[in-house]
Amino acid sequence: MEERSYQRKPVVKIREMKDDYMKFELRNTDASVANALRRVMIAEVPTVAIDLVEIEVNSSVLNDEFIAHRLGLIPLTSERAMSMRFSRDCDACDGDGQCEYCSVEFHLRAKCVVDQTLDVTSKDLLSSDHTVVPVDFNEIAGDETSEQKGVMIVKLRRGQELRLRAIARKGIGKDHAKWSPAATVTFMYEPEININEDMMARLSLEDKQSIVESSPTKVFDIDPTTQQVVVVDAEAYTYDDEVIKKLESMGKTGLIDIKAKEDSFIFTVETTGAVKASQLVLNAIEILKQKLDAVRLSDDTVEADDQFGELGAHMRGG
Amino acid sequence: MGAESLAGGEPSTVEQLIDRQKLAAPIKTAVDKFQLVPEFLKVRGLVKQHLDSFNYFVNIGIKKIVRANDRIASTVDPSIYIRFKDVRIGTPTVVVDGVSDKLAPHTCRLSDMTYTAPILVDIEYIQGSNDQKYRREKRDISIGRMPVMLRSQCCVLYGKDEAELAKLGECPLDPGGYFVVKGTEKVILIQEQLSKNRIIIDTDKKGNLTASVMSSTEATKSKTVIVMEKGKMYLSLNQFTTKIPIMVVMKAMGIESDQEVVQMLGRDPRYSALLLPSLEECASLDIFTQEKALKYLDNKKDGRALSILRDIFLANVPVHNNNLRPKCIYVAVMLRRMMEAILNKDAMDDKDYVGNKRLELSGQLISLLFEDLFKTMITEVERQIDYGLTKKVRSSQSDPSQYLLRDSISNGLERALSTGNWDVKRFRMNRKGVTQVLARLSFIGSLGYLTKIMPQFEKSRKVSGPRALQPSQWGMLCPCDTPEGEACGLVKNLALMTHVTTDEEDGPLISLCYCLGVEDLELLSGEELHTPNSFLVMFNGLILGKHRRPQHFAHAMRKLRRACKIGEFVSIFVNEKQRVVYIASDGGRVCRPLVIADKGISRVKEHHMKELLDGVRTFDDFLREGLIEYLDVNEENNALISLYEGETTPETTHIEIEPFTILGVIAGLIPYPHHNQSPRNTYQCAMGKQAMGNIAYNQLCRMDTLLYLLVYPQRPLLTTRTIELVGYDKLGAGQNATVAVMSYSGYDIEDAIVMNKSSLDRGFGRCIVMKKASCIMNRRYDSGASDRIVRPRGLDKDRERILDVDGLAAPGQIIRPNDIYINKESPTETRDHKSAEALADMKYRPSMQSHKGPEGESCVVDRVALSTDKNNNMCIKLIIRHTRRPELGDKFSSRHGQKGVCGTIIQQEDFPFSERGICPDLIMNPHGFPSRMTVGKMIELLGSKAGVSCGRFHYGSAFGEPSGHADKVDAISETLVRHGFSYNGKDMIYSGITGCPLQAYIFMGPIYYQKLKHMVLDKMHARGMGPRVMLTRQPTEGRARNGGLRVGEMERDCLIAYGASMLIFERLMLSSDPFEVQVCEACGLLGYYNHKLRSAFCSTCKNGDNIATMKLPYACKLLIQELQSMNIVPRLKLQEA
């Protein structure tokens, strides 16, 4: 059998990068890879989140489970999560959260003694480990001045008290959404817009204007100098076919041709703040690699070699 | 207001709007009268009908009853008497150890008390006996306790503001209008009845024409029917066993001349022709004088004919000095109406017409009950006084007022309210199910109870007439809100602005009528009554006389009403067809406010509305100044009501305030209901009551037996005006879910929905179920011992795990099945009284309470409350809480009657996503749309999507587009396009599994979803081995008893048809109740097996020779023996198989 490699060299080009937001292009690969990356980012990049809550005193209006659920959803900084152990795999402890490899302990003590309501927020959560703390959104926004107080947990009236011990553990989004580091991970196919210049030149200005206006997003515009319809922002196109429909109704089918490039994707990644957006992508790639390794090295793969043939060889790096 | 709120997000459109309005409106634009609705509800409240009715009873009704029966005189010595001078209801109090304490309704709910206030009377009485008599007076004597309607005038909550209500533990959004009886909230449902004291022309079962009057006065109640049989008129009255020719009755009442009767009917020769057969019959009976007629009647009813005619026949027509002439005229009018109906079928009355109906409210029902109990008490007191006098007690200072202090009134009222049985012998009333428990499933559900109207008919009647939607229901009763099934169309609900009237003093009104030119009946001859140029005037079903200028008279009366010289709810209705002016001031009529228009021009002007908005004008000012008036169903027939101000013609007399007020409270929650297929709105009305959400602001302080709460309830993105008016935006019952209308995974067929696991993780559809467990500690048995709670003894460490040292479960503890939550012990000996020493070493046996629940469900003890019940027993209540996240099979519904169960739960990464990163919370199958035609749901999706994009709540009030209370689809689409969405609400979506774009654009956006109370956890059930019924030895029935799953008749039929005989044998006998019997082949009867002798024996044959052993279902053996016990001998004939 002829050895033929399907290997492609994907290219990533970063367009925009902030702590919790990133936009990048992924080229020279196909939807399966792009989607795998997206799925891993959502569901399999580990973070740390509160998983066990021991309530000592709770005289607030919200009940224990309610507060526990809210605590779980608070994003914690999880740069260390990749190197931590899952508490179920931890040898050093029996998963009760005392060991440093798999868990972090938090304490919360709040009591309202004044007449105003007291807001208990994620800032009141005291961590035993300075690397795992509730995400500070002011820091991300770069806004030190504003009085944002973190994620609200409960409001206390005079005399009410909340005292608890919480244990955060490593986990992945597949088990519970609280461990998902991704707020939004999405991609789109890069659109390729071709304007038939000859046909366009023959149109009147009103027609051109109506074509430009037919798109709900600002994709086209009229060049002020040449009076030609030009593409100003191809990525603003939402594949809504409005322009195509408009042209059809005008009887100018083929004037503008829009295709999705099958091998280029524009990713948008937003994180909860648990990890940096860039780190999230890197972690996702790392995990994807580990997963592929797991497939490649498993006994089943070797056995299935006959069935998969060259694909099996390809996966083993051939 | 509508235009203002439109201004929210988009200044550009508003500018356009204003410009267009300026240009396109040559005259002035319609006045936005919407603000009148909230103002109306502020003044009248959502349940004002109940409150008004109860207040009327408390202020006027009870006084009338007491005044009518104000004297209790001894029959032995008539100079000894008690006289009631005044009666009133005090403030709600509770008497604890002889000290009376102020009582708040929430205290009653928590400690199972009845929220009552004392009925206080001032009395004057004679004390002493024969020689020494003093007239004494006493004030503020309590004769019993009256259950108090919440928020009524005598309730402590009356007129309190939000902070004060909160202090009393009450929810400010709770409308009141119900009672608290023994800790449960009870509503007296509105009862629908046919109007009393009115002539109704109808046909009976045989198709004969009848005219019937249900007379109801303070003294008597009767039903008079005049029936036409074979062209002849007869009177049918319960007191007479047979039908009486009507002419005999007329003669008996003193109209001896036939001519006079004909004159009373009117001049038309057709009428006299129709009366001829009746006249002939009377003549053939040889009755020509009153004397003869009475004799004839006396034969039918041993000598009481005259008194029956006077007191029972047409009891609503008053008889002064034995003058029966008014009754004769009344009969003549009835006959005339019947004849009109013969000549012209249109003149028949429609029993289902809302104008012929009266609604009986809590005040009237309680007043009936109170009157009965009060009269019973009076006779009882009378008897006691007599007994005291005849006994000749030496203490001559006997005080008759002491006999008043009885519990009979309190107990009677409390019993009726808690059982719902109105059993008033005195008024021949025997109704069941008058009260219902106010279920606190959802805020909206409990509101629904207060507007519900119960029918008077049997529910089983299979007639369509009363169930059909009546055109006269418009604006009065909600056209959507009715249950499905047997009560469909019979149980109705009030519309948003409906008011139910209370009785009004009729004396002044009658004299007013005479002042305005009504010619008195007494002064008119029969002939004059029906002259062609005059109309009869009827007041509350009573003929006052006639008027020559009916329109002028009606106009004058209405003018007086608009000037508030007479009550605002008095109705003046000119019936041109019957040539009668009907004036009604009785209670129970439904009416609604309308804007008055003069020649089509609204009286409410822009400046009025501005003053209203500024708060210098109230709804009552509108009424007082004659800008708005109440019309009842009958008077609506004299009005030409236009829907909008722009649609008026010069004939228009009234303008609707807002069209959406034709719907009720519950149908008002549906956005764009006017775009939906009508039954869908009806389904939603039923489902909205089952939706979980917030119950009330005090929901966590309540001790309900079962409470469902949503963890994160939201207010709908697409609201309606009604939602804001009733407070649904503050106590919502649902969540805004992003819905994608597409097919996914195949687990979405038959309306199932696919849910996003991450959404569930984040709290979508999460709910709390609270259940009550309670236990009463018996303080005192006959032996003198009492129950006790002991600290855990450590005997069963595992089950006593959650107990505190006080022997009660600690709040916050996780409780598992079989855990003990009250470590109670009861004395072993409870019978005869024991001495103190015996009590000290009394033995106790454990009678602890343990949690019963499904295995594996981890509940938490939420609260423990201790209270004392009225027998002074300690009562312990526990609330056990369980938090649930949605699971497969839980039921959800949108607000458009589209229910579905959760079909599967899928990981977020597998869910489709848009390039903006939007990922739906749930996926709904598009097949739900075509057959249901719920276009409103699609518009809701569009509107909510636009709403989240631009940050403004959109509106979808019913019929709201013209008046700006519903956003138009055009405007919504524009908003969508402005925010980069497609105008049609569809998005380009990628598959989450492959990453490829989907072939179709997907309709996606937020829809308000309700979680319904039906959850799999409460319903799922399976069993293998399990308990059996003792009698039949068959498996028990039902989930609660861990019952078996029945192979029923139809399932059996399938198996028979298939021929699976061994399976039938197994299911019907082996898995059920196999039993081995000994059958004597000789006699065919059952024998028995003697275990001592190890042989079978036939007790009939007295031997064991021919015994065969076989298997039989135990139920069959039981049947054989039961038959034997009835002297039937079933014999078994056995054959070898």
Coordinates of C-alpha atoms in Angstrom, one line a residue, chain A residues 145-317:
Chain A
T145 CA -11.2 52.2 40.7
S146 CA -14.7 50.7 40.5
E147 CA -16.2 49.3 43.6
Q148 CA -17.2 45.9 42.1
K149 CA -17.4 43.5 44.9
G150 CA -17.2 40.2 43.2
V151 CA -19.9 37.5 42.8
M152 CA -22.8 37.9 45.1
I153 CA -23.5 34.9 47.2
V154 CA -26.2 36.0 49.6
K155 CA -27.4 39.1 51.3
L156 CA -27.7 39.2 55.1
R157 CA -29.9 41.2 57.3
R158 CA -29.1 42.2 60.8
G159 CA -28.4 39.2 63.0
Q160 CA -28.1 36.7 60.1
E161 CA -24.9 34.8 59.9
L162 CA -23.2 32.5 57.4
R163 CA -20.2 30.4 58.4
L164 CA -19.0 27.6 56.2
R165 CA -16.0 25.6 55.1
A166 CA -15.7 24.7 51.4
I167 CA -13.4 22.5 49.5
A168 CA -12.6 23.2 45.9
R169 CA -11.5 20.3 43.7
K170 CA -10.3 19.9 40.2
G171 CA -12.8 18.8 37.7
I172 CA -13.9 19.1 34.1
G173 CA -16.9 20.7 32.4
K174 CA -18.2 17.4 31.3
D175 CA -19.0 16.5 34.9
H176 CA -20.5 19.8 35.9
A177 CA -20.7 23.2 34.1
K178 CA -19.1 24.8 37.1
W179 CA -15.8 23.3 36.0
S180 CA -16.0 24.7 32.5
P181 CA -13.5 27.5 32.0
A182 CA -15.3 28.7 28.9
A183 CA -18.0 31.3 28.9
T184 CA -18.2 31.3 25.2
V185 CA -16.3 29.3 22.7
T186 CA -17.5 29.5 19.2
F187 CA -16.1 29.5 15.7
M188 CA -17.3 30.5 12.3
Y189 CA -16.3 29.5 8.8
E190 CA -14.5 32.4 7.2
P191 CA -16.7 33.7 4.4
E192 CA -15.3 34.3 0.9
I193 CA -17.2 37.0 -0.9
N194 CA -16.8 37.5 -4.6
I195 CA -18.4 40.4 -6.3
N196 CA -18.8 40.2 -10.0
E197 CA -17.3 43.6 -10.9
D198 CA -18.7 43.6 -14.5
M199 CA -22.3 43.0 -13.5
M200 CA -22.0 45.4 -10.6
A201 CA -20.7 48.2 -12.7
R202 CA -23.9 48.0 -14.7
L203 CA -26.1 48.6 -11.7
S204 CA -27.7 51.9 -10.8
L205 CA -26.7 53.6 -7.5
E206 CA -30.1 52.9 -6.0
D207 CA -29.8 49.2 -6.7
K208 CA -26.4 49.2 -5.2
Q209 CA -27.7 51.0 -2.2
S210 CA -30.5 48.4 -1.8
I211 CA -28.0 45.6 -2.0
V212 CA -25.9 47.1 0.7
E213 CA -28.9 47.7 2.9
S214 CA -30.3 44.2 2.4
S215 CA -27.7 42.7 4.7
P216 CA -28.7 43.0 8.3
T217 CA -25.1 43.2 9.3
K218 CA -22.7 45.7 7.8
V219 CA -20.9 43.5 5.2
F220 CA -21.0 45.7 2.1
D221 CA -20.7 49.4 1.5
I222 CA -20.4 51.7 -1.4
D223 CA -17.0 53.0 -2.0
P224 CA -17.3 56.8 -1.8
T225 CA -14.8 57.4 -4.6
T226 CA -15.5 54.6 -7.1
Q227 CA -19.2 54.3 -6.3
Q228 CA -18.7 50.5 -6.3
V229 CA -20.1 48.0 -3.9
V230 CA -17.2 46.7 -1.8
V231 CA -16.9 44.2 1.0
V232 CA -16.0 46.1 4.1
D233 CA -16.3 43.4 6.7
A234 CA -16.6 39.9 5.3
E235 CA -16.7 38.4 8.8
A236 CA -19.7 40.4 9.7
Y237 CA -21.6 38.2 7.3
T238 CA -23.8 35.8 9.3
Y239 CA -24.6 33.4 6.4
D240 CA -28.1 34.8 6.4
D241 CA -28.5 34.7 2.6
E242 CA -30.3 38.0 2.7
V243 CA -28.1 39.5 0.0
I244 CA -28.5 36.5 -2.2
K245 CA -32.2 36.6 -1.8
K246 CA -32.3 40.2 -2.6
L247 CA -30.2 39.7 -5.8
E248 CA -32.5 36.8 -6.8
S249 CA -35.5 39.1 -6.4
M250 CA -33.7 41.7 -8.6
G251 CA -33.0 39.0 -11.1
K252 CA -29.2 39.4 -10.7
T253 CA -28.3 36.0 -9.5
G254 CA -24.6 35.5 -9.5
L255 CA -23.8 39.1 -8.9
I256 CA -22.4 38.3 -5.5
D257 CA -21.1 34.9 -4.7
I258 CA -20.6 33.9 -1.1
K259 CA -18.9 30.7 0.0
A260 CA -17.6 29.5 3.3
K261 CA -14.0 28.6 3.2
E262 CA -14.0 25.0 4.4
D263 CA -10.6 25.1 6.0
S264 CA -10.4 28.4 7.8
F265 CA -12.1 29.2 11.1
I266 CA -12.4 32.2 13.2
F267 CA -12.5 31.3 16.8
T268 CA -13.9 33.5 19.6
V269 CA -13.0 32.4 23.1
E270 CA -14.2 34.0 26.2
T271 CA -13.4 32.6 29.6
T272 CA -15.0 32.8 33.0
G273 CA -11.8 34.1 34.4
A274 CA -10.7 30.8 35.8
V275 CA -7.8 30.7 33.3
K276 CA -6.6 33.2 30.8
A277 CA -8.0 32.9 27.3
S278 CA -4.7 32.1 25.8
Q279 CA -4.0 29.5 28.4
L280 CA -7.3 28.0 27.8
V281 CA -6.5 27.4 24.2
L282 CA -3.1 26.0 25.0
N283 CA -4.5 23.7 27.7
A284 CA -7.1 22.6 25.2
I285 CA -4.5 21.7 22.7
E286 CA -2.5 19.9 25.3
I287 CA -5.5 17.9 26.4
L288 CA -6.4 17.1 22.8
K289 CA -2.9 15.8 22.3
Q290 CA -3.2 13.6 25.4
K291 CA -6.5 12.2 24.2
L292 CA -5.0 11.4 20.9
D293 CA -2.1 9.8 22.6
A294 CA -4.5 7.7 24.6
V295 CA -6.2 6.5 21.5
R296 CA -2.9 5.8 19.7
L297 CA -1.4 3.9 22.6
S298 CA -4.4 1.9 23.6
D299 CA -4.4 -1.8 22.8
D300 CA -7.6 -1.5 20.9
T301 CA -6.0 0.8 18.4
V302 CA -3.3 -1.7 17.5
E303 CA -5.9 -4.4 17.2
A304 CA -8.1 -2.2 15.1
D305 CA -5.2 -1.5 12.8
D306 CA -6.4 -3.9 10.3
Q307 CA -9.7 -2.2 10.1
F308 CA -8.4 1.4 10.0
G309 CA -5.4 0.6 7.9
E310 CA -3.5 3.7 7.0
L311 CA -5.5 5.8 9.4
G312 CA -4.1 3.8 12.2
A313 CA -0.7 4.3 11.0
H314 CA -1.4 8.0 10.5
M315 CA -2.5 8.2 14.1
R316 CA 0.6 6.6 15.3
G317 CA 2.6 9.4 13.7

